[in-house]
Tab-separated table of N, CA and C in Angstrom:
chain	number	residue	atom	x	y	z
A	1	MET	N	-117.509	231.953	26.610
A	1	MET	CA	-116.882	230.675	26.826
A	1	MET	C	-115.670	230.545	25.915
A	2	VAL	N	-114.692	229.759	26.377
A	2	VAL	CA	-113.477	229.528	25.617
A	2	VAL	C	-113.087	228.058	25.775
A	3	ASP	N	-112.569	227.464	24.700
A	3	ASP	CA	-112.098	226.084	24.739
A	3	ASP	C	-110.584	226.095	24.692
A	4	VAL	N	-109.962	225.347	25.614
A	4	VAL	CA	-108.506	225.330	25.733
A	4	VAL	C	-107.991	223.898	25.728
A	5	TYR	N	-106.693	223.759	25.509
A	5	TYR	CA	-106.038	222.454	25.600
A	5	TYR	C	-104.711	222.624	26.324
A	6	ALA	N	-104.211	221.503	26.869
A	6	ALA	CA	-102.955	221.509	27.613
A	6	ALA	C	-101.771	221.577	26.660
A	7	VAL	N	-100.765	222.354	27.042
A	7	VAL	CA	-99.501	222.414	26.316
A	7	VAL	C	-98.479	221.727	27.210
A	8	ARG	N	-97.779	220.724	26.644
A	8	ARG	CA	-96.855	219.926	27.449
A	8	ARG	C	-95.457	219.911	26.851
A	9	ASP	N	-94.466	219.873	27.722
A	9	ASP	CA	-93.069	219.738	27.332
A	9	ASP	C	-92.726	218.254	27.417
A	10	LEU	N	-92.704	217.572	26.265
A	10	LEU	CA	-92.455	216.136	26.242
A	10	LEU	C	-91.002	215.778	26.496
A	11	ALA	N	-90.116	216.773	26.450
A	11	ALA	CA	-88.705	216.520	26.733
A	11	ALA	C	-88.426	216.568	28.228
A	12	SER	N	-89.344	217.092	29.019
A	12	SER	CA	-89.157	217.196	30.472
A	12	SER	C	-90.054	216.183	31.171
A	13	ILE	N	-89.514	215.007	31.376
A	13	ILE	CA	-90.258	213.965	32.072
A	13	ILE	C	-89.960	214.103	33.560
A	14	VAL	N	-90.991	214.222	34.358
A	14	VAL	CA	-90.853	214.382	35.802
A	14	VAL	C	-91.082	213.030	36.459
A	15	ARG	N	-90.128	212.615	37.296
A	15	ARG	CA	-90.241	211.333	38.001
A	15	ARG	C	-90.855	211.541	39.376
A	16	ALA	N	-91.722	210.592	39.750
A	16	ALA	CA	-92.283	210.566	41.095
A	16	ALA	C	-91.261	209.927	42.033
A	17	GLU	N	-91.508	210.005	43.331
A	17	GLU	CA	-90.570	209.445	44.305
A	17	GLU	C	-90.353	207.952	44.117
A	18	ASP	N	-91.381	207.240	43.624
A	18	ASP	CA	-91.256	205.795	43.436
A	18	ASP	C	-90.540	205.416	42.139
A	19	GLY	N	-90.094	206.408	41.350
A	19	GLY	CA	-89.378	206.147	40.109
A	19	GLY	C	-90.264	206.132	38.876
A	20	SER	N	-91.593	206.124	39.051
A	20	SER	CA	-92.496	206.126	37.904
A	20	SER	C	-92.522	207.522	37.284
A	21	PHE	N	-93.016	207.589	36.056
A	21	PHE	CA	-93.137	208.882	35.404
A	21	PHE	C	-94.303	208.869	34.442
A	22	ASP	N	-94.828	210.040	34.181
A	22	ASP	CA	-95.954	210.219	33.271
A	22	ASP	C	-95.386	210.564	31.902
A	23	PRO	N	-95.593	209.698	30.889
A	23	PRO	CA	-95.000	209.959	29.583
A	23	PRO	C	-95.612	211.137	28.834
A	24	SER	N	-96.657	211.752	29.387
A	24	SER	CA	-97.277	212.883	28.694
A	24	SER	C	-96.524	214.188	28.917
A	25	GLY	N	-95.439	214.157	29.708
A	25	GLY	CA	-94.601	215.340	29.867
A	25	GLY	C	-95.098	216.308	30.927
A	26	ARG	N	-94.329	217.381	31.103
A	26	ARG	CA	-94.626	218.397	32.111
A	26	ARG	C	-95.580	219.427	31.521
A	27	LEU	N	-96.625	219.751	32.254
A	27	LEU	CA	-97.586	220.770	31.827
A	27	LEU	C	-96.899	222.133	31.867
A	28	THR	N	-96.935	222.845	30.733
A	28	THR	CA	-96.297	224.161	30.666
A	28	THR	C	-97.300	225.284	30.495
A	29	GLY	N	-98.543	224.927	30.237
A	29	GLY	CA	-99.554	225.971	30.079
A	29	GLY	C	-100.794	225.456	29.381
A	30	VAL	N	-101.677	226.368	29.070
A	30	VAL	CA	-102.885	226.063	28.306
A	30	VAL	C	-102.968	227.050	27.149
A	31	LYS	N	-103.614	226.609	26.074
A	31	LYS	CA	-103.726	227.451	24.896
A	31	LYS	C	-105.154	227.377	24.378
A	32	GLU	N	-105.630	228.488	23.858
A	32	GLU	CA	-106.988	228.536	23.313
A	32	GLU	C	-107.022	227.901	21.926
A	33	PHE	N	-108.049	227.066	21.687
A	33	PHE	CA	-108.257	226.491	20.359
A	33	PHE	C	-108.600	227.605	19.372
A	34	SER	N	-108.052	227.529	18.164
A	34	SER	CA	-108.523	228.418	17.104
A	34	SER	C	-109.866	227.854	16.632
A	35	ALA	N	-110.610	228.602	15.855
A	35	ALA	CA	-111.897	228.123	15.339
A	35	ALA	C	-111.691	226.864	14.499
A	36	GLU	N	-110.593	226.826	13.706
A	36	GLU	CA	-110.307	225.653	12.865
A	36	GLU	C	-109.952	224.443	13.717
A	37	GLU	N	-109.109	224.642	14.735
A	37	GLU	CA	-108.730	223.541	15.626
A	37	GLU	C	-109.957	222.999	16.357
A	38	PHE	N	-110.801	223.897	16.820
A	38	PHE	CA	-112.009	223.502	17.541
A	38	PHE	C	-112.910	222.661	16.633
A	39	ALA	N	-113.099	223.075	15.408
A	39	ALA	CA	-113.964	222.355	14.469
A	39	ALA	C	-113.377	220.996	14.088
A	40	ALA	N	-112.044	220.847	14.141
A	40	ALA	CA	-111.390	219.610	13.727
A	40	ALA	C	-111.233	218.593	14.864
A	41	ARG	N	-111.718	218.915	16.061
A	41	ARG	CA	-111.561	218.001	17.199
A	41	ARG	C	-112.233	216.661	16.920
A	42	ASP	N	-111.683	215.589	17.500
A	42	ASP	CA	-112.264	214.253	17.412
A	42	ASP	C	-113.102	214.052	18.682
A	43	ILE	N	-114.397	214.266	18.570
A	43	ILE	CA	-115.293	214.211	19.731
A	43	ILE	C	-115.279	212.828	20.374
A	44	GLU	N	-115.213	211.759	19.560
A	44	GLU	CA	-115.186	210.399	20.124
A	44	GLU	C	-113.945	210.192	20.989
A	45	ALA	N	-112.812	210.729	20.568
A	45	ALA	CA	-111.587	210.608	21.353
A	45	ALA	C	-111.709	211.366	22.671
A	46	ILE	N	-112.422	212.469	22.658
A	46	ILE	CA	-112.625	213.234	23.889
A	46	ILE	C	-113.564	212.485	24.826
A	47	LYS	N	-114.612	211.900	24.275
A	47	LYS	CA	-115.569	211.139	25.082
A	47	LYS	C	-114.959	209.853	25.628
A	48	ASN	N	-114.065	209.239	24.859
A	48	ASN	CA	-113.477	207.950	25.220
A	48	ASN	C	-111.956	208.041	25.205
A	49	PRO	N	-111.368	208.745	26.168
A	49	PRO	CA	-109.912	208.909	26.162
A	49	PRO	C	-109.217	207.581	26.439
A	50	PRO	N	-107.967	207.452	25.988
A	50	PRO	CA	-107.225	206.224	26.275
A	50	PRO	C	-106.962	206.138	27.767
A	51	PRO	N	-106.762	204.920	28.277
A	51	PRO	CA	-106.485	204.792	29.710
A	51	PRO	C	-105.189	205.499	30.072
A	52	ALA	N	-105.126	205.996	31.299
A	52	ALA	CA	-103.916	206.664	31.773
A	52	ALA	C	-102.785	205.648	31.844
A	53	VAL	N	-101.600	206.080	31.484
A	53	VAL	CA	-100.436	205.203	31.489
A	53	VAL	C	-99.359	205.873	32.322
A	54	ALA	N	-98.730	205.090	33.166
A	54	ALA	CA	-97.564	205.559	33.905
A	54	ALA	C	-96.465	204.545	33.684
A	55	LEU	N	-95.261	205.010	33.510
A	55	LEU	CA	-94.131	204.135	33.283
A	55	LEU	C	-93.289	204.079	34.541
A	56	ALA	N	-92.773	202.891	34.832
A	56	ALA	CA	-91.907	202.719	35.992
A	56	ALA	C	-90.527	202.308	35.504
A	57	GLY	N	-89.505	202.874	36.107
A	57	GLY	CA	-88.149	202.531	35.724
A	57	GLY	C	-87.732	203.215	34.438
A	58	ASP	N	-86.604	202.781	33.935
A	58	ASP	CA	-86.074	203.338	32.700
A	58	ASP	C	-86.440	202.438	31.529
A	59	PRO	N	-86.494	202.976	30.328
A	59	PRO	CA	-86.723	202.120	29.163
A	59	PRO	C	-85.644	201.050	29.105
A	60	PRO	N	-85.951	199.905	28.503
A	60	PRO	CA	-84.963	198.821	28.463
A	60	PRO	C	-83.731	199.199	27.641
A	61	SER	N	-82.604	198.664	28.065
A	61	SER	CA	-81.350	198.893	27.341
A	61	SER	C	-81.335	198.027	26.084
A	62	ALA	N	-80.379	198.289	25.206
A	62	ALA	CA	-80.238	197.489	23.984
A	62	ALA	C	-80.015	196.020	24.340
A	63	LYS	N	-79.215	195.759	25.362
A	63	LYS	CA	-78.952	194.379	25.806
A	63	LYS	C	-80.239	193.727	26.301
A	64	GLU	N	-81.033	194.453	27.086
A	64	GLU	CA	-82.301	193.902	27.574
A	64	GLU	C	-83.248	193.604	26.421
A	65	LEU	N	-83.282	194.476	25.419
A	65	LEU	CA	-84.132	194.246	24.254
A	65	LEU	C	-83.675	193.015	23.481
A	66	GLU	N	-82.363	192.842	23.340
A	66	GLU	CA	-81.838	191.652	22.665
A	66	GLU	C	-82.213	190.386	23.427
A	67	ASP	N	-82.115	190.436	24.764
A	67	ASP	CA	-82.482	189.278	25.581
A	67	ASP	C	-83.968	188.957	25.444
A	68	MET	N	-84.807	189.992	25.416
A	68	MET	CA	-86.245	189.789	25.218
A	68	MET	C	-86.496	189.115	23.881
A	69	ALA	N	-85.786	189.595	22.857
A	69	ALA	CA	-85.992	189.084	21.500
A	69	ALA	C	-85.704	187.588	21.415
A	70	LYS	N	-84.747	187.090	22.190
A	70	LYS	CA	-84.423	185.664	22.173
A	70	LYS	C	-85.640	184.816	22.534
A	71	GLU	N	-86.426	185.265	23.510
A	71	GLU	CA	-87.614	184.508	23.916
A	71	GLU	C	-88.658	184.482	22.798
A	72	TYR	N	-88.790	185.567	22.057
A	72	TYR	CA	-89.822	185.681	21.018
A	72	TYR	C	-89.421	185.049	19.686
A	73	GLU	N	-88.117	184.852	19.481
A	73	GLU	CA	-87.587	184.432	18.184
A	73	GLU	C	-88.248	183.167	17.628
A	74	ALA	N	-88.484	182.174	18.462
A	74	ALA	CA	-89.078	180.910	18.005
A	74	ALA	C	-90.502	181.097	17.478
A	75	PHE	N	-91.101	182.243	17.773
A	75	PHE	CA	-92.482	182.518	17.364
A	75	PHE	C	-92.555	183.549	16.234
A	76	GLY	N	-91.408	183.816	15.584
A	76	GLY	CA	-91.398	184.696	14.420
A	76	GLY	C	-91.157	186.159	14.712
A	77	VAL	N	-90.820	186.505	15.956
A	77	VAL	CA	-90.565	187.900	16.316
A	77	VAL	C	-89.060	188.110	16.442
A	78	THR	N	-88.557	189.130	15.751
A	78	THR	CA	-87.138	189.468	15.817
A	78	THR	C	-86.993	190.957	16.125
A	79	TYR	N	-85.786	191.323	16.524
A	79	TYR	CA	-85.507	192.716	16.876
A	79	TYR	C	-84.261	193.187	16.140
A	80	ASP	N	-84.353	194.304	15.453
A	80	ASP	CA	-83.233	194.929	14.744
A	80	ASP	C	-82.717	196.058	15.628
A	81	ILE	N	-81.604	195.813	16.310
A	81	ILE	CA	-81.076	196.779	17.268
A	81	ILE	C	-80.638	198.081	16.593
A	82	LYS	N	-80.070	198.004	15.382
A	82	LYS	CA	-79.595	199.208	14.702
A	82	LYS	C	-80.731	200.185	14.416
A	83	ASN	N	-81.883	199.657	14.047
A	83	ASN	CA	-83.030	200.503	13.694
A	83	ASN	C	-84.088	200.563	14.790
A	84	ASP	N	-83.805	199.919	15.939
A	84	ASP	CA	-84.763	199.877	17.048
A	84	ASP	C	-86.149	199.488	16.525
A	85	GLN	N	-86.191	198.350	15.813
A	85	GLN	CA	-87.435	197.920	15.171
A	85	GLN	C	-87.697	196.438	15.444
A	86	TRP	N	-88.923	196.144	15.884
A	86	TRP	CA	-89.393	194.768	16.050
A	86	TRP	C	-90.046	194.323	14.752
A	87	TYR	N	-89.915	193.027	14.434
A	87	TYR	CA	-90.517	192.432	13.241
A	87	TYR	C	-91.280	191.174	13.629
A	88	PHE	N	-92.395	190.926	12.955
A	88	PHE	CA	-93.147	189.674	13.106
A	88	PHE	C	-93.258	189.054	11.727
A	89	ASN	N	-92.574	187.920	11.553
A	89	ASN	CA	-92.536	187.240	10.252
A	89	ASN	C	-92.194	188.213	9.123
A	90	GLY	N	-91.222	189.096	9.384
A	90	GLY	CA	-90.731	190.024	8.374
A	90	GLY	C	-91.467	191.352	8.291
A	91	GLU	N	-92.622	191.476	8.933
A	91	GLU	CA	-93.377	192.741	8.919
A	91	GLU	C	-92.967	193.596	10.110
A	92	LYS	N	-92.872	194.910	9.898
A	92	LYS	CA	-92.548	195.822	10.994
A	92	LYS	C	-93.691	195.827	12.009
A	93	VAL	N	-93.340	195.703	13.279
A	93	VAL	CA	-94.328	195.706	14.357
A	93	VAL	C	-94.590	197.131	14.804
A	94	ARG	N	-95.859	197.483	14.822
A	94	ARG	CA	-96.261	198.795	15.303
A	94	ARG	C	-96.615	198.728	16.780
A	95	PHE	N	-97.372	197.707	17.191
A	95	PHE	CA	-97.836	197.567	18.569
A	95	PHE	C	-97.641	196.120	18.985
A	96	PHE	N	-96.999	195.910	20.123
A	96	PHE	CA	-96.703	194.561	20.613
A	96	PHE	C	-96.975	194.536	22.109
A	97	ARG	N	-98.026	193.816	22.506
A	97	ARG	CA	-98.370	193.697	23.927
A	97	ARG	C	-98.008	192.299	24.399
A	98	ASP	N	-97.206	192.252	25.450
A	98	ASP	CA	-96.827	190.985	26.074
A	98	ASP	C	-97.267	191.040	27.526
A	99	VAL	N	-98.361	190.361	27.849
A	99	VAL	CA	-98.819	190.257	29.231
A	99	VAL	C	-97.984	189.148	29.873
A	100	LEU	N	-97.108	189.527	30.786
A	100	LEU	CA	-96.166	188.601	31.407
A	100	LEU	C	-96.804	187.811	32.540
A	101	THR	N	-97.543	188.502	33.398
A	101	THR	CA	-98.269	187.866	34.504
A	101	THR	C	-99.670	188.446	34.534
A	102	SER	N	-100.619	187.654	35.026
A	102	SER	CA	-102.003	188.117	35.026
A	102	SER	C	-102.807	187.412	36.103
A	103	ASN	N	-103.790	188.146	36.624
A	103	ASN	CA	-104.745	187.555	37.555
A	103	ASN	C	-105.932	186.947	36.807
A	104	GLY	N	-105.873	186.916	35.482
A	104	GLY	CA	-106.934	186.325	34.677
A	104	GLY	C	-107.961	187.317	34.167
A	105	GLU	N	-107.885	188.562	34.628
A	105	GLU	CA	-108.810	189.597	34.165
A	105	GLU	C	-108.232	190.256	32.909
A	106	GLY	N	-109.092	190.746	32.033
A	106	GLY	CA	-108.654	191.438	30.828
A	106	GLY	C	-107.933	192.727	31.174
A	107	VAL	N	-106.967	193.114	30.345
A	107	VAL	CA	-106.169	194.312	30.642
A	107	VAL	C	-106.988	195.594	30.604
A	108	THR	N	-108.131	195.585	29.934
A	108	THR	CA	-108.977	196.780	29.892
A	108	THR	C	-110.197	196.662	30.801
A	109	SER	N	-110.242	195.628	31.648
A	109	SER	CA	-111.413	195.377	32.496
A	109	SER	C	-111.501	196.295	33.704
A	110	GLY	N	-110.390	196.924	34.067
A	110	GLY	CA	-110.354	197.713	35.289
A	110	GLY	C	-110.039	196.851	36.504
A	111	LYS	N	-109.958	195.529	36.320
A	111	LYS	CA	-109.665	194.597	37.417
A	111	LYS	C	-108.341	193.880	37.218
A	112	PHE	N	-107.644	194.193	36.114
A	112	PHE	CA	-106.385	193.525	35.785
A	112	PHE	C	-105.321	193.814	36.829
A	113	LYS	N	-104.624	192.776	37.230
A	113	LYS	CA	-103.429	192.901	38.072
A	113	LYS	C	-102.396	191.980	37.453
A	114	GLY	N	-101.242	192.526	37.170
A	114	GLY	CA	-100.183	191.746	36.545
A	114	GLY	C	-99.124	192.671	36.007
A	115	SER	N	-98.339	192.164	35.090
A	115	SER	CA	-97.315	192.998	34.475
A	115	SER	C	-97.310	192.720	32.975
A	116	MET	N	-96.917	193.749	32.225
A	116	MET	CA	-96.869	193.606	30.780
A	116	MET	C	-95.801	194.496	30.187
A	117	ARG	N	-95.445	194.158	28.963
A	117	ARG	CA	-94.560	194.999	28.156
A	117	ARG	C	-95.388	195.481	26.972
A	118	VAL	N	-95.159	196.716	26.592
A	118	VAL	CA	-95.743	197.233	25.356
A	118	VAL	C	-94.582	197.793	24.544
A	119	LEU	N	-94.371	197.208	23.383
A	119	LEU	CA	-93.251	197.561	22.522
A	119	LEU	C	-93.782	197.923	21.148
A	120	GLY	N	-92.953	198.509	20.330
A	120	GLY	CA	-93.366	198.775	18.958
A	120	GLY	C	-92.751	200.029	18.401
A	121	SER	N	-93.258	200.407	17.229
A	121	SER	CA	-92.748	201.555	16.504
A	121	SER	C	-93.877	202.169	15.693
A	122	ALA	N	-93.910	203.476	15.633
A	122	ALA	CA	-94.994	204.176	14.941
A	122	ALA	C	-95.088	203.821	13.466
A	123	ASP	N	-93.986	203.430	12.835
A	123	ASP	CA	-94.050	203.140	11.406
A	123	ASP	C	-94.265	201.662	11.094
A	124	GLY	N	-94.661	200.885	12.096
A	124	GLY	CA	-94.940	199.475	11.863
A	124	GLY	C	-96.252	199.258	11.117
A	125	THR	N	-96.443	198.022	10.636
A	125	THR	CA	-97.638	197.699	9.845
A	125	THR	C	-98.452	196.561	10.443
A	126	VAL	N	-98.013	195.989	11.561
A	126	VAL	CA	-98.722	194.869	12.166
A	126	VAL	C	-98.753	195.064	13.685
A	127	ASP	N	-99.870	194.673	14.307
A	127	ASP	CA	-100.031	194.695	15.766
A	127	ASP	C	-100.109	193.244	16.236
A	128	ILE	N	-99.344	192.915	17.300
A	128	ILE	CA	-99.289	191.537	17.781
A	128	ILE	C	-99.400	191.476	19.300
A	129	TYR	N	-99.661	190.268	19.798
A	129	TYR	CA	-99.710	190.041	21.239
A	129	TYR	C	-99.233	188.630	21.541
A	130	THR	N	-98.792	188.424	22.780
A	130	THR	CA	-98.324	187.106	23.198
A	130	THR	C	-99.478	186.274	23.726
A	131	VAL	N	-99.291	184.969	23.667
A	131	VAL	CA	-100.182	184.004	24.315
A	131	VAL	C	-99.301	183.295	25.343
A	132	ARG	N	-99.704	183.346	26.600
A	132	ARG	CA	-98.905	182.753	27.681
A	132	ARG	C	-99.762	181.821	28.530
A	133	ASP	N	-99.116	180.809	29.056
A	133	ASP	CA	-99.744	179.861	29.976
A	133	ASP	C	-99.379	180.304	31.391
A	134	PHE	N	-100.308	181.008	32.045
A	134	PHE	CA	-100.028	181.554	33.376
A	134	PHE	C	-100.044	180.485	34.465
A	135	ALA	N	-100.649	179.326	34.181
A	135	ALA	CA	-100.674	178.230	35.152
A	135	ALA	C	-99.308	177.556	35.268
A	136	HIS	N	-98.449	177.789	34.280
A	136	HIS	CA	-97.119	177.188	34.274
A	136	HIS	C	-96.066	178.279	34.078
A	137	PRO	N	-95.635	178.911	35.176
A	137	PRO	CA	-94.654	179.998	35.075
A	137	PRO	C	-93.309	179.507	34.534
A	138	ASP	N	-92.613	180.394	33.815
A	138	ASP	CA	-91.268	180.095	33.331
A	138	ASP	C	-90.252	180.403	34.433
A	139	ALA	N	-88.973	180.309	34.122
A	139	ALA	CA	-87.915	180.527	35.110
A	139	ALA	C	-87.923	181.940	35.687
A	140	SER	N	-88.493	182.908	34.943
A	140	SER	CA	-88.561	184.294	35.421
A	140	SER	C	-89.832	184.567	36.221
A	141	GLY	N	-90.724	183.578	36.316
A	141	GLY	CA	-91.980	183.771	37.040
A	141	GLY	C	-93.099	184.302	36.158
A	142	ASN	N	-92.826	184.462	34.859
A	142	ASN	CA	-93.854	184.899	33.911
A	142	ASN	C	-94.576	183.676	33.368
A	143	GLY	N	-95.755	183.881	32.807
A	143	GLY	CA	-96.433	182.781	32.145
A	143	GLY	C	-95.565	182.260	31.014
A	144	THR	N	-95.585	180.952	30.805
A	144	THR	CA	-94.781	180.363	29.731
A	144	THR	C	-95.314	180.822	28.379
A	145	LEU	N	-94.429	181.360	27.548
A	145	LEU	CA	-94.804	181.834	26.223
A	145	LEU	C	-95.154	180.641	25.342
A	146	THR	N	-96.374	180.646	24.784
A	146	THR	CA	-96.823	179.545	23.929
A	146	THR	C	-97.125	179.992	22.506
A	147	GLY	N	-97.171	181.310	22.261
A	147	GLY	CA	-97.443	181.769	20.913
A	147	GLY	C	-97.468	183.273	20.798
A	148	ILE	N	-97.468	183.736	19.553
A	148	ILE	CA	-97.616	185.159	19.216
A	148	ILE	C	-98.730	185.225	18.182
A	149	GLU	N	-99.683	186.120	18.371
A	149	GLU	CA	-100.833	186.250	17.476
A	149	GLU	C	-100.925	187.674	16.950
A	150	LYS	N	-101.518	187.812	15.753
A	150	LYS	CA	-101.810	189.130	15.182
A	150	LYS	C	-103.183	189.565	15.674
A	151	TYR	N	-103.308	190.861	15.961
A	151	TYR	CA	-104.619	191.413	16.263
A	151	TYR	C	-105.448	191.423	14.987
A	152	SER	N	-106.766	191.372	15.132
A	152	SER	CA	-107.674	191.451	13.987
A	152	SER	C	-107.595	192.841	13.361
A	153	GLN	N	-108.166	192.986	12.171
A	153	GLN	CA	-108.177	194.297	11.505
A	153	GLN	C	-108.934	195.317	12.344
A	154	ALA	N	-110.041	194.911	12.966
A	154	ALA	CA	-110.819	195.839	13.809
A	154	ALA	C	-109.983	196.307	14.999
A	155	GLU	N	-109.233	195.389	15.617
A	155	GLU	CA	-108.376	195.766	16.746
A	155	GLU	C	-107.231	196.659	16.272
A	156	PHE	N	-106.680	196.367	15.085
A	156	PHE	CA	-105.622	197.201	14.510
A	156	PHE	C	-106.141	198.625	14.336
A	157	ASP	N	-107.362	198.751	13.791
A	157	ASP	CA	-107.961	200.066	13.586
A	157	ASP	C	-108.181	200.788	14.918
A	158	GLU	N	-108.584	200.043	15.946
A	158	GLU	CA	-108.777	200.631	17.280
A	158	GLU	C	-107.449	201.137	17.832
A	159	HIS	N	-106.382	200.355	17.660
A	159	HIS	CA	-105.058	200.795	18.113
A	159	HIS	C	-104.614	202.041	17.353
A	160	THR	N	-104.949	202.094	16.057
A	160	THR	CA	-104.599	203.256	15.241
A	160	THR	C	-105.225	204.509	15.839
A	161	GLN	N	-106.483	204.416	16.209
A	161	GLN	CA	-107.178	205.560	16.798
A	161	GLN	C	-106.538	205.949	18.124
A	162	ARG	N	-106.203	204.960	18.956
A	162	ARG	CA	-105.575	205.252	20.245
A	162	ARG	C	-104.195	205.850	20.072
A	163	GLU	N	-103.445	205.320	19.100
A	163	GLU	CA	-102.069	205.789	18.904
A	163	GLU	C	-102.020	207.251	18.506
A	164	GLU	N	-103.052	207.707	17.834
A	164	GLU	CA	-103.100	209.116	17.467
A	164	GLU	C	-103.218	209.983	18.714
A	165	GLN	N	-103.674	209.393	19.809
A	165	GLN	CA	-103.888	210.145	21.039
A	165	GLN	C	-102.774	209.940	22.057
A	166	ALA	N	-102.017	208.875	21.925
A	166	ALA	CA	-100.979	208.589	22.917
A	166	ALA	C	-99.793	207.922	22.237
A	167	SER	N	-98.620	208.031	22.815
A	167	SER	CA	-97.449	207.396	22.224
A	167	SER	C	-97.226	206.035	22.864
A	168	SER	N	-96.628	205.102	22.114
A	168	SER	CA	-96.323	203.788	22.643
A	168	SER	C	-94.944	203.816	23.269
A	169	GLY	N	-94.615	202.729	23.997
A	169	GLY	CA	-93.327	202.623	24.653
A	169	GLY	C	-93.265	201.361	25.435
A	170	PHE	N	-92.563	201.392	26.521
A	170	PHE	CA	-92.412	200.227	27.376
A	170	PHE	C	-93.111	200.554	28.688
A	171	CYS	N	-93.944	199.646	29.160
A	171	CYS	CA	-94.579	199.922	30.443
A	171	CYS	C	-94.723	198.656	31.253
A	172	THR	N	-94.810	198.827	32.556
A	172	THR	CA	-95.078	197.739	33.478
A	172	THR	C	-96.285	198.152	34.296
A	173	VAL	N	-97.277	197.283	34.343
A	173	VAL	CA	-98.476	197.547	35.123
A	173	VAL	C	-98.520	196.497	36.220
A	174	GLU	N	-98.592	196.929	37.470
A	174	GLU	CA	-98.650	195.967	38.589
A	174	GLU	C	-99.772	196.334	39.515
């Protein structure tokens, strides 16, 4: 028996006909684990992989990010365009989930239908999420933004574990 893992070219993103793409890159081969690599595997991560993510469209432009930041500003979230860094009350944001529209189901329930943004930076120190009133859509058709909250320490730790397995970015789920 032999244990192998996928080798991917993260610089070669392949787009589907609908414009979506898989951020995990193009599969270029498989490689055998060394004895040390095999022993160092995170079995829990293998048993409980992060949900599959597909991105649609192109990442937002600097102008789009600035426009997004205007909506969040009243709630303590700012964006530094020069450093491509989000801040919440002065702390660097690592993970920022904004559920824009929702059918009322949790995003991890398997029944969620809606759209969201996921923003952030690997060197951030705080994870945050939006609170929106979906019963009262804003001019863009998204739930009206009513607040920004910090994730608990347990949720931060869970995101830390997931981030080691997947990269963050911008995504839309519909």
